Structure formats: structure tokens, C-alpha cells
Amino acid sequence: MPATENQGSFLNLISIRRNQVPSIDNNHDLELEDLDLFQKHVAIRFSDLLSSPSTTTPAPAAANNTSSDPSSASTASDSPSAAQDTYTTPPPPPPLLSISWLRNLLDTFLCCEAEFKAVLVSGRDPSQFSRPPIDRLIPDLLERAVKALDVCNAVTHGVELVRHWQKLAQIAVEALQQNPIGEGQVRRARKALATLLTSMAIDDKENASSNSHGKSTERTWSLSRRGGGGANIKDRHAVNFRSLSWSVAKSWSAAKQIHAMSSNLVAPRGGEATGLALPLYIMSTILVFVMWALVASVPCQERNGLATHLSIPRQLVWAQPMIGLQEKIGEDWKKKEKKGTAGLLEEVQRMEKVAQSLVDFADNFVFPLEEEKAAEVEAHVSELAEICRKMEEGLGPLQQQIREVFHRMVRSRAEILDVLEQVGKSSIPVPY
């Protein structure tokens, strides 16, 4: 009978739906579990970064161990000798905003980004991407990624500038390591250090000048080639600079770029806080923070007011270590911004202090050196040589990691766009 057949079909449908309910619940539970793990991993990774000592304290000698670098951490822990020696203490974390710390930060970003992509895409119905608020949040994240690519380019060129400073400092080191130190070596060292300090000061002075006049002028990183520096750091008009790097657009500003990335970054509320909106917000926050920290550390065009361009709600447990880092870096930035320095990179700050001390020594140089003064100069030269060594070893790998972050964002953006394209095609009604 037709009625019985219809009744049977209805009962069969209910049975199918009942069988599907546990599957749906299990999927939902798995999604919540994945999201919870993602938040915990973010908190752990940034807690490790927060454990680094502030740049205001000198780096301990043990921090120079190569095992502090992300690339060597796994090999050190996996070695048989390390496993047998139960009394070996792990090396202390690198100083905040040092080259090694920035490498750890970028490694953290890459790990978080890979896990985020798994949470967002793997095993998920793509149709969810077309529902609010995801349909708005994903394009926002993709737009932030585009702006982050510009920041990566600027930071890469900034690292090149720091490498040039390292070469100038190395000239001074080689000159002052001669024994005995003569007038010619002191003049050569002073010339290189004067060029170094002038380049650092002019970089931030031009940024401040452009900002105070309400306009930005097209400029290049001002660098002096070897032999092109002036004899007196106070007489900057006598310095003959040649551009070794890149020209930038008149309107480009690192601070404005970070501000644009964070302007519409709002934490999800209510039911959105347990759905896809949360990992999208977390990843967007990580992206903005990492770019903000890079810009604060490495010379970039126009960074005034940078410390005010990031706001993270304090009630979010996973964000607590990130907020702690933001406060530490922000405080340092406000102090250094007033003085006009070339960024917060720990090695650059130390180099600037030692270089100034050696310039002061050169200005008052008298031959022959007193024993006490010679010991003091030797200590400064040894410190500058160690800074140059760290830069020589770390800046190249740092640039490679920035490029890796750049290419990872390009690939991830393309993958998400492919998913969105599939969603768009599946939403087109099929004509019958």
C-alpha cells in the first residue's frame, strides 16, 4: 500500500538521521579538540619566546651555543651523548629580539601556520567557508597576508643594511686588533665606526623628519661604501653616501602597514568563539604580531608610533604570553624611539654602544697607550668582534627564514583561494 511505503520511507529516513547524529557529534568534538590543542600549542610556543631575557640585560655567554638556533635544536637533543648525560643543563634562551630569538619567532610562526591550516582545511566541508562570519574573515586574513609580504620584503632589505653595518664594524675590529695600535689603525677604525654610527642615526632621523612635516619623501637606505665615510661624525655634510640598497615608494610606511593589518582585527564573541572564527582570529593575531616584532627589530622605513598598532584582549588565555612580549617590546621601543636608534635588534644595540665607546677612544687617542686603557680597548674590541661573529653566522639564515615565511604565505594563500574557488563553483545552481 502506498501509505505503508511512505511510512516505511519516513522511518528509514529517521533511522539514517539517527545514525548520522553520533557522527556529526563526533566530528564536532574532534573539531573542538583540534581547536583546543591549537590554542594550547600557541600558548606554549609563545611562552618559550617570553622566557628570553630582555635586551636590557647582557646576553650570557652560554647563549652563544648554536643549539639555541631552531635548526640545531633537534640534532642536539637526539644525540646519544646528550641522552646519556643526565646532568647536562639546556642552554638558556637567546636574548629578546636577538637574531637567534627572531629565528625562533619565525620558526614559531611557521609551526603555528601549518597547524592552523590543518585545523582550517583538513577534513572540513568547504561550504562552511561561504557562511558568515567566515566568508568575511577569510578574505581579511588573505588581505593581511598580502600586506605581510610587503613587510617581509622591507625587513629583508633591512637585514641587508644590518649586514653592511657588520662589515663596517669588522673593518674597525681588524684595525684595532693590531699590536701595537698605531695612529693609522685608529684613524681607519674611527672612519669605519663614524660611517656606521652616522648611517644608524640618519636612518631614524630621516623617518622622524618626514613624519613631523606631515609628508614622506622618496629615499634610499643611506650607506657609505668602504672609503667613502667622513672623518668627523658630527659633520654629516662631509659624508659622501652612496645607495647600496633599495628605493621605496613615497607613501610606504612600516608603521602604517602594521596599523592597516590590525585595524579590523576583532576577537570573536558568543558562539563564534567556538567555531572557525577563532582559529582565523588567532592566526591573524600571530601574523600581525610577528610582522610587528620584525619591524620593531630591523631597520624599516617610517616606524614612528609603531608601539600603538597592536591590541590583544587580555581575557584570552592563549594570548597571555604574546601580550607579555608585546609589553616588553613596546616599552623598549618607546625608550629607543625618543633617542632615535636603528631598531631594537639586540646585536645592533650592543654594536651601537661599543662603536660609540671606541669613537670616543679614537678622539682622545695618544700613543703609546697606557696599560689600563689598552685593556679597556681590548675588551671593547673583543665584544665588537663577538657581535660581528654572531651577525656573520645569523643574518644569512635569518634572511632565508624570512624568505621561507614569504613563500609559505604565498602557498597557503593560493591553497585557500583554491578552496574558495571550489566553493564558488559548487554554489552555482545546476540547470536541469
Short mmCIF file of C-alpha atoms in Angstrom, two decimals, residues 37-51 108 112 317-318 321:
data_model
loop_
_atom_site.label_atom_id
_atom_site.label_comp_id
_atom_site.label_asym_id
_atom_site.label_seq_id
_atom_site.Cartn_x
_atom_site.Cartn_y
_atom_site.Cartn_z
CA LEU A 37 45.13 21.83 21.02
CA PHE A 38 45.90 24.65 18.60
CA GLN A 39 45.35 27.24 21.34
CA LYS A 40 47.50 25.28 23.80
CA HIS A 41 50.32 24.95 21.28
CA VAL A 42 50.20 28.68 20.52
CA ALA A 43 50.41 29.46 24.25
CA ILE A 44 53.34 27.04 24.78
CA ARG A 45 55.33 28.32 21.79
CA PHE A 46 54.97 31.97 22.74
CA SER A 47 55.67 31.19 26.40
CA ASP A 48 59.02 29.81 25.27
CA LEU A 49 59.68 33.09 23.44
CA LEU A 50 58.65 35.09 26.50
CA SER A 51 61.17 33.23 28.68
CA THR A 108 57.09 29.53 15.79
CA CYS A 112 51.52 27.75 14.04
CA VAL A 317 44.37 32.62 27.82
CA TRP A 318 46.36 31.60 24.72
CA PRO A 321 52.47 35.24 26.59
#
